[in-house]
mmCIF file of C-alpha atoms in Angstrom:
data_model
loop_
_atom_site.group_PDB
_atom_site.id
_atom_site.type_symbol
_atom_site.label_atom_id
_atom_site.label_comp_id
_atom_site.label_asym_id
_atom_site.label_seq_id
_atom_site.Cartn_x
_atom_site.Cartn_y
_atom_site.Cartn_z
ATOM 1 C CA UNK A 1 -18.448 8.524 -0.080
ATOM 2 C CA UNK A 2 -21.795 10.013 0.865
ATOM 3 C CA UNK A 3 -23.579 7.195 -0.969
ATOM 4 C CA UNK A 4 -21.515 4.569 0.877
ATOM 5 C CA UNK A 5 -22.028 6.291 4.212
ATOM 6 C CA UNK A 6 -25.791 6.375 3.671
ATOM 7 C CA UNK A 7 -25.824 2.687 2.752
ATOM 8 C CA UNK A 8 -23.506 1.573 5.578
ATOM 9 C CA UNK A 9 -24.218 4.058 8.396
ATOM 10 C CA UNK A 10 -22.720 1.865 11.131
ATOM 11 C CA UNK A 11 -19.237 1.774 9.608
ATOM 12 C CA UNK A 12 -16.661 4.529 9.909
ATOM 13 C CA UNK A 13 -15.708 6.673 6.950
ATOM 14 C CA UNK A 14 -12.097 5.491 7.163
ATOM 15 C CA UNK A 15 -13.202 1.859 6.773
ATOM 16 C CA UNK A 16 -15.471 2.621 3.823
ATOM 17 C CA UNK A 17 -12.778 4.726 2.170
ATOM 18 C CA UNK A 18 -10.230 1.925 2.593
ATOM 19 C CA UNK A 19 -12.558 -0.600 0.931
ATOM 20 C CA UNK A 20 -13.442 1.827 -1.856
ATOM 21 C CA UNK A 21 -9.773 2.611 -2.465
ATOM 22 C CA UNK A 22 -8.896 -1.088 -2.697
ATOM 23 C CA UNK A 23 -11.664 -1.817 -5.210
ATOM 24 C CA UNK A 24 -10.899 1.330 -7.205
ATOM 25 C CA UNK A 25 -7.213 0.448 -7.506
ATOM 26 C CA UNK A 26 -8.054 -3.101 -8.608
ATOM 27 C CA UNK A 27 -10.305 -1.728 -11.339
ATOM 28 C CA UNK A 28 -7.686 0.833 -12.389
ATOM 29 C CA UNK A 29 -5.076 -1.913 -12.828
ATOM 30 C CA UNK A 30 -7.457 -3.674 -15.215
ATOM 31 C CA UNK A 31 -8.154 -0.577 -17.332
ATOM 32 C CA UNK A 32 -5.044 1.640 -17.122
ATOM 33 C CA UNK A 33 -3.431 0.152 -20.243
ATOM 34 C CA UNK A 34 -6.068 1.616 -22.538
ATOM 35 C CA UNK A 35 -5.208 5.126 -21.303
ATOM 36 C CA UNK A 36 -1.501 4.670 -22.048
ATOM 37 C CA UNK A 37 -1.903 4.036 -25.757
ATOM 38 C CA UNK A 38 0.151 6.778 -27.526
ATOM 39 C CA UNK A 39 -2.781 7.952 -29.665
ATOM 40 C CA UNK A 40 -5.036 8.156 -26.628
ATOM 41 C CA UNK A 41 -2.503 10.114 -24.568
ATOM 42 C CA UNK A 42 -1.989 12.530 -27.455
ATOM 43 C CA UNK A 43 -5.748 13.009 -27.748
ATOM 44 C CA UNK A 44 -5.970 13.784 -24.026
ATOM 45 C CA UNK A 45 -3.176 16.339 -24.313
ATOM 46 C CA UNK A 46 -4.651 18.101 -27.344
ATOM 47 C CA UNK A 47 -8.044 18.117 -25.669
ATOM 48 C CA UNK A 48 -6.479 19.745 -22.608
ATOM 49 C CA UNK A 49 -4.759 22.429 -24.719
ATOM 50 C CA UNK A 50 -7.899 23.314 -26.657
ATOM 51 C CA UNK A 51 -10.126 23.370 -23.577
ATOM 52 C CA UNK A 52 -7.801 25.604 -21.559
ATOM 53 C CA UNK A 53 -7.731 28.167 -24.376
ATOM 54 C CA UNK A 54 -11.510 28.409 -24.344
ATOM 55 C CA UNK A 55 -12.039 27.985 -20.580
ATOM 56 C CA UNK A 56 -8.796 28.893 -18.787
ATOM 57 C CA UNK A 57 -10.363 29.139 -15.312
ATOM 58 C CA UNK A 58 -12.357 25.884 -15.473
ATOM 59 C CA UNK A 59 -10.787 22.661 -14.061
ATOM 60 C CA UNK A 60 -10.756 21.051 -17.510
ATOM 61 C CA UNK A 61 -8.145 18.435 -16.594
ATOM 62 C CA UNK A 62 -10.235 17.250 -13.665
ATOM 63 C CA UNK A 63 -13.330 17.176 -15.871
ATOM 64 C CA UNK A 64 -11.464 15.202 -18.532
ATOM 65 C CA UNK A 65 -10.321 12.623 -15.977
ATOM 66 C CA UNK A 66 -13.882 12.135 -14.758
ATOM 67 C CA UNK A 67 -15.192 11.950 -18.320
ATOM 68 C CA UNK A 68 -12.846 9.136 -19.373
ATOM 69 C CA UNK A 69 -13.100 7.411 -15.970
ATOM 70 C CA UNK A 70 -9.448 7.796 -14.987
ATOM 71 C CA UNK A 71 -7.906 8.781 -11.678
ATOM 72 C CA UNK A 72 -7.307 12.573 -11.695
ATOM 73 C CA UNK A 73 -3.754 12.093 -10.385
ATOM 74 C CA UNK A 74 -2.961 9.573 -13.132
ATOM 75 C CA UNK A 75 -4.433 11.897 -15.750
ATOM 76 C CA UNK A 76 -2.286 14.720 -14.379
ATOM 77 C CA UNK A 77 0.776 12.504 -14.743
ATOM 78 C CA UNK A 78 -0.017 11.724 -18.395
ATOM 79 C CA UNK A 79 -0.530 15.387 -19.295
ATOM 80 C CA UNK A 80 2.529 16.602 -17.381
ATOM 81 C CA UNK A 81 4.738 13.950 -18.965
ATOM 82 C CA UNK A 82 3.510 14.977 -22.428
ATOM 83 C CA UNK A 83 4.078 18.671 -21.615
ATOM 84 C CA UNK A 84 7.652 18.075 -20.452
ATOM 85 C CA UNK A 85 8.356 15.945 -23.509
ATOM 86 C CA UNK A 86 7.201 18.826 -25.697
ATOM 87 C CA UNK A 87 9.290 21.330 -23.757
ATOM 88 C CA UNK A 88 12.542 19.358 -23.446
ATOM 89 C CA UNK A 89 12.346 17.278 -26.606
ATOM 90 C CA UNK A 90 12.620 13.965 -24.761
ATOM 91 C CA UNK A 91 11.043 11.805 -22.103
ATOM 92 C CA UNK A 92 11.384 13.379 -18.640
ATOM 93 C CA UNK A 93 13.011 11.388 -15.856
ATOM 94 C CA UNK A 94 10.805 9.899 -13.163
ATOM 95 C CA UNK A 95 12.620 12.022 -10.588
ATOM 96 C CA UNK A 96 11.703 15.270 -12.341
ATOM 97 C CA UNK A 97 8.158 14.096 -13.030
ATOM 98 C CA UNK A 98 7.520 13.022 -9.439
ATOM 99 C CA UNK A 99 9.042 16.224 -8.069
ATOM 100 C CA UNK A 100 6.693 18.375 -10.139
ATOM 101 C CA UNK A 101 3.675 16.285 -9.197
ATOM 102 C CA UNK A 102 4.560 16.721 -5.529
ATOM 103 C CA UNK A 103 5.290 20.422 -5.943
ATOM 104 C CA UNK A 104 3.282 21.850 -8.890
ATOM 105 C CA UNK A 105 4.850 25.302 -8.402
ATOM 106 C CA UNK A 106 7.961 23.850 -10.105
ATOM 107 C CA UNK A 107 6.020 23.483 -13.380
ATOM 108 C CA UNK A 108 6.974 26.308 -15.783
ATOM 109 C CA UNK A 109 3.413 26.675 -17.096
ATOM 110 C CA UNK A 110 1.337 28.251 -14.328
ATOM 111 C CA UNK A 111 -1.999 27.227 -15.845
ATOM 112 C CA UNK A 112 -0.906 23.596 -16.076
ATOM 113 C CA UNK A 113 0.473 23.816 -12.538
ATOM 114 C CA UNK A 114 -2.961 24.857 -11.271
ATOM 115 C CA UNK A 115 -4.658 21.985 -13.099
ATOM 116 C CA UNK A 116 -2.120 19.487 -11.751
ATOM 117 C CA UNK A 117 -2.744 20.793 -8.242
ATOM 118 C CA UNK A 118 -6.526 20.469 -8.665
ATOM 119 C CA UNK A 119 -6.162 16.863 -9.797
ATOM 120 C CA UNK A 120 -3.866 16.022 -6.880
ATOM 121 C CA UNK A 121 -6.113 17.372 -4.133
ATOM 122 C CA UNK A 122 -9.272 15.870 -5.666
ATOM 123 C CA UNK A 123 -7.987 12.299 -5.903
ATOM 124 C CA UNK A 124 -8.715 10.019 -2.948
ATOM 125 C CA UNK A 125 -6.847 6.959 -4.247
ATOM 126 C CA UNK A 126 -3.742 8.061 -6.168
ATOM 127 C CA UNK A 127 -1.146 10.816 -6.136
ATOM 128 C CA UNK A 128 1.491 12.285 -3.801
ATOM 129 C CA UNK A 129 -1.064 13.593 -1.308
ATOM 130 C CA UNK A 130 -2.647 10.154 -0.934
ATOM 131 C CA UNK A 131 0.805 8.588 -0.566
ATOM 132 C CA UNK A 132 1.625 10.959 2.303
ATOM 133 C CA UNK A 133 -1.679 10.200 4.022
ATOM 134 C CA UNK A 134 -1.168 6.436 3.666
ATOM 135 C CA UNK A 135 2.336 6.705 5.095
ATOM 136 C CA UNK A 136 1.113 8.767 8.055
ATOM 137 C CA UNK A 137 -1.768 6.368 8.751
ATOM 138 C CA UNK A 138 0.602 3.405 8.540
ATOM 139 C CA UNK A 139 2.965 4.991 11.062
ATOM 140 C CA UNK A 140 0.049 5.838 13.348
ATOM 141 C CA UNK A 141 -1.234 2.264 13.376
ATOM 142 C CA UNK A 142 2.228 0.826 13.996
ATOM 143 C CA UNK A 143 2.434 3.020 17.096
ATOM 144 C CA UNK A 144 -1.068 1.891 18.072
ATOM 145 C CA UNK A 145 -0.026 -1.747 17.649
ATOM 146 C CA UNK A 146 3.013 -1.301 19.901
ATOM 147 C CA UNK A 147 0.860 0.458 22.507
ATOM 148 C CA UNK A 148 -1.659 -2.404 22.486
ATOM 149 C CA UNK A 149 1.090 -4.980 22.940
ATOM 150 C CA UNK A 150 2.597 -3.057 25.849
ATOM 151 C CA UNK A 151 -0.833 -2.726 27.463
ATOM 152 C CA UNK A 152 -1.010 -6.531 27.472
ATOM 153 C CA UNK A 153 2.549 -6.859 28.823
ATOM 154 C CA UNK A 154 3.681 -8.819 25.760
ATOM 155 C CA UNK A 155 7.415 -8.935 25.114
ATOM 156 C CA UNK A 156 8.314 -8.050 21.525
ATOM 157 C CA UNK A 157 10.895 -6.611 19.156
ATOM 158 C CA UNK A 158 9.872 -4.018 16.593
ATOM 159 C CA UNK A 159 11.206 -3.540 13.066
ATOM 160 C CA UNK A 160 13.815 -0.943 14.040
ATOM 161 C CA UNK A 161 15.245 -3.172 16.776
ATOM 162 C CA UNK A 162 15.403 -6.123 14.390
ATOM 163 C CA UNK A 163 17.243 -4.115 11.744
ATOM 164 C CA UNK A 164 19.906 -3.057 14.247
ATOM 165 C CA UNK A 165 20.373 -6.771 14.973
ATOM 166 C CA UNK A 166 21.169 -7.417 11.297
ATOM 167 C CA UNK A 167 17.845 -8.636 9.895
ATOM 168 C CA UNK A 168 17.141 -7.233 6.439
ATOM 169 C CA UNK A 169 13.557 -8.446 5.904
ATOM 170 C CA UNK A 170 11.411 -8.279 9.002
ATOM 171 C CA UNK A 171 7.752 -7.966 9.989
ATOM 172 C CA UNK A 172 6.691 -5.004 12.104
ATOM 173 C CA UNK A 173 6.620 -7.042 15.314
ATOM 174 C CA UNK A 174 8.311 -10.238 16.501
ATOM 175 C CA UNK A 175 6.758 -11.681 19.655
ATOM 176 C CA UNK A 176 9.537 -12.953 21.911
ATOM 177 C CA UNK A 177 6.969 -15.218 23.562
ATOM 178 C CA UNK A 178 4.310 -16.520 21.117
ATOM 179 C CA UNK A 179 0.620 -16.076 21.902
ATOM 180 C CA UNK A 180 -2.418 -18.160 20.951
ATOM 181 C CA UNK A 181 -5.255 -16.458 19.073
ATOM 182 C CA UNK A 182 -8.329 -18.540 18.221
ATOM 183 C CA UNK A 183 -6.333 -21.738 17.906
ATOM 184 C CA UNK A 184 -3.373 -20.215 16.027
ATOM 185 C CA UNK A 185 0.103 -19.730 17.479
ATOM 186 C CA UNK A 186 1.159 -16.176 16.639
ATOM 187 C CA UNK A 187 4.888 -15.458 16.369
ATOM 188 C CA UNK A 188 4.976 -12.199 14.440
ATOM 189 C CA UNK A 189 2.654 -9.433 13.302
ATOM 190 C CA UNK A 190 2.690 -7.332 10.145
ATOM 191 C CA UNK A 191 0.609 -4.184 10.514
ATOM 192 C CA UNK A 192 -1.478 -3.163 7.508
ATOM 193 C CA UNK A 193 -3.658 -0.106 8.020
ATOM 194 C CA UNK A 194 -5.925 -1.069 5.141
ATOM 195 C CA UNK A 195 -8.815 -3.337 4.246
ATOM 196 C CA UNK A 196 -7.839 -6.941 3.568
ATOM 197 C CA UNK A 197 -9.751 -9.162 1.138
ATOM 198 C CA UNK A 198 -8.751 -12.524 -0.290
ATOM 199 C CA UNK A 199 -6.789 -10.973 -3.157
ATOM 200 C CA UNK A 200 -4.766 -8.605 -0.971
ATOM 201 C CA UNK A 201 -3.995 -11.357 1.547
ATOM 202 C CA UNK A 202 -2.638 -13.601 -1.204
ATOM 203 C CA UNK A 203 -0.655 -10.722 -2.696
ATOM 204 C CA UNK A 204 0.979 -9.887 0.636
ATOM 205 C CA UNK A 205 1.631 -13.578 1.220
ATOM 206 C CA UNK A 206 3.494 -13.984 -2.074
ATOM 207 C CA UNK A 207 5.252 -10.616 -2.201
ATOM 208 C CA UNK A 208 6.087 -10.061 1.446
ATOM 209 C CA UNK A 209 5.287 -12.722 4.035
ATOM 210 C CA UNK A 210 7.168 -15.608 2.422
ATOM 211 C CA UNK A 211 10.256 -13.379 2.275
ATOM 212 C CA UNK A 212 10.234 -13.241 6.080
ATOM 213 C CA UNK A 213 10.537 -17.024 6.088
ATOM 214 C CA UNK A 214 13.345 -16.990 3.534
ATOM 215 C CA UNK A 215 15.227 -14.255 5.407
ATOM 216 C CA UNK A 216 15.182 -16.162 8.683
ATOM 217 C CA UNK A 217 12.062 -14.978 10.526
ATOM 218 C CA UNK A 218 10.341 -18.278 11.274
ATOM 219 C CA UNK A 219 7.993 -19.922 13.669
ATOM 220 C CA UNK A 220 6.614 -23.372 14.407
ATOM 221 C CA UNK A 221 4.058 -24.706 16.835
ATOM 222 C CA UNK A 222 6.495 -24.713 19.745
ATOM 223 C CA UNK A 223 8.546 -21.541 19.538
ATOM 224 C CA UNK A 224 9.758 -18.983 17.008
ATOM 225 C CA UNK A 225 13.156 -19.675 15.482
ATOM 226 C CA UNK A 226 15.095 -16.484 14.808
ATOM 227 C CA UNK A 227 17.886 -17.111 12.308
ATOM 228 C CA UNK A 228 20.419 -14.257 12.357
ATOM 229 C CA UNK A 229 22.837 -13.685 9.519
ATOM 230 C CA UNK A 230 26.219 -15.342 10.029
ATOM 231 C CA UNK A 231 29.281 -13.667 8.532
ATOM 232 C CA UNK A 232 31.889 -16.160 7.325
ATOM 233 C CA UNK A 233 35.612 -15.572 7.111
ATOM 234 C CA UNK A 234 35.422 -14.785 3.392
ATOM 235 C CA UNK A 235 32.965 -11.978 4.100
ATOM 236 C CA UNK A 236 29.947 -13.700 2.578
ATOM 237 C CA UNK A 237 26.649 -13.754 4.430
ATOM 238 C CA UNK A 238 24.839 -17.017 5.020
ATOM 239 C CA UNK A 239 21.994 -18.125 7.261
ATOM 240 C CA UNK A 240 21.506 -21.167 9.404
ATOM 241 C CA UNK A 241 18.693 -23.399 8.222
ATOM 242 C CA UNK A 242 16.048 -25.306 10.082
ATOM 243 C CA UNK A 243 13.448 -27.809 8.894
ATOM 244 C CA UNK A 244 10.326 -26.310 10.358
ATOM 245 C CA UNK A 245 7.072 -25.581 8.645
ATOM 246 C CA UNK A 246 5.303 -22.259 8.565
ATOM 247 C CA UNK A 247 2.025 -22.685 10.382
ATOM 248 C CA UNK A 248 0.542 -19.262 10.373
ATOM 249 C CA UNK A 249 1.216 -15.986 8.590
ATOM 250 C CA UNK A 250 -0.152 -12.983 10.404
ATOM 251 C CA UNK A 251 -1.440 -9.729 9.077
ATOM 252 C CA UNK A 252 -2.637 -7.195 11.617
ATOM 253 C CA UNK A 253 -5.717 -5.383 10.406
ATOM 254 C CA UNK A 254 -5.848 -2.025 12.161
ATOM 255 C CA UNK A 255 -9.130 -0.703 10.798
ATOM 256 C CA UNK A 256 -11.887 0.365 13.165
ATOM 257 C CA UNK A 257 -14.357 -2.085 11.648
ATOM 258 C CA UNK A 258 -14.505 -4.558 8.781
ATOM 259 C CA UNK A 259 -17.434 -4.648 6.365
ATOM 260 C CA UNK A 260 -18.535 -8.227 5.808
ATOM 261 C CA UNK A 261 -18.523 -9.198 2.147
ATOM 262 C CA UNK A 262 -18.084 -12.315 0.039
ATOM 263 C CA UNK A 263 -14.549 -11.439 -0.987
ATOM 264 C CA UNK A 264 -13.406 -11.342 2.632
ATOM 265 C CA UNK A 265 -11.912 -14.698 3.578
ATOM 266 C CA UNK A 266 -9.706 -13.811 6.529
ATOM 267 C CA UNK A 267 -11.463 -11.925 9.308
ATOM 268 C CA UNK A 268 -9.632 -9.988 12.008
ATOM 269 C CA UNK A 269 -8.560 -12.002 15.055
ATOM 270 C CA UNK A 270 -9.332 -10.181 18.311
ATOM 271 C CA UNK A 271 -7.732 -6.719 18.294
ATOM 272 C CA UNK A 272 -4.206 -7.512 17.174
ATOM 273 C CA UNK A 273 -3.750 -10.055 14.412
ATOM 274 C CA UNK A 274 -5.571 -11.665 11.510
ATOM 275 C CA UNK A 275 -4.750 -15.201 10.448
ATOM 276 C CA UNK A 276 -4.144 -16.099 6.836
ATOM 277 C CA UNK A 277 -5.094 -19.653 5.857
ATOM 278 C CA UNK A 278 -2.085 -21.930 5.475
ATOM 279 C CA UNK A 279 -1.257 -22.806 1.843
ATOM 280 C CA UNK A 280 -2.186 -26.327 0.814
ATOM 281 C CA UNK A 281 1.390 -27.576 0.435
ATOM 282 C CA UNK A 282 4.121 -25.023 1.090
ATOM 283 C CA UNK A 283 7.474 -26.325 -0.049
ATOM 284 C CA UNK A 284 9.770 -24.852 2.557
#
């Protein structure tokens, strides 16, 4: 981070960390498979056992993760899973594994527990600590988004209100009266407290935003069309349909600043919402 801060002194540390985390996770997805080969995992585990016998007070697991260019938290998961398999004679459940990663004091081996803890607190991109931080930051920026909307006297419904009304898939904010932002009519806002490049925008579009359309959260150039679930006499749930075309998907970027780079296609729009280019021919 110090290198990035020195190179980009006018950008906040949170922005630089968000960009670094995104790029690091993309690289990890490309390389993680080679670390999950059985022979490789066994070699890591035997290396850990031999190193801890010789240097019990040295963070050998953290050093090993850095040596093989793997996230410390992911390395900790591999070693802990192998340890539990050795102890119980079978593959541990994800529930047990995740519980021990979150609370290393539950690990029977105190030395391993210390190494797991060191890996967790020294990983800025993966692990239970990072997950907690991301969740807290996400909640903070959702509150910030609601505050900004209220400051501008914009009428809206948040996710909790929409769920009580029966909507199962909803964005963070539905604007009851649409607003225009740089030529786009904005009907709803999804808050993402993270850096958004072309790849992440397309991923969110395919995995999340289109589901809002399919679940009944829609908008056209004139006004948003909210399609509540209708319960029929036989108890089945159906939705009313409407032939309108999605004009604009919105992703709110709540970072302090955005570093300009070639990968960035969608820039933030004013202080609330970022527009995602409309697909060439959405079949809706």
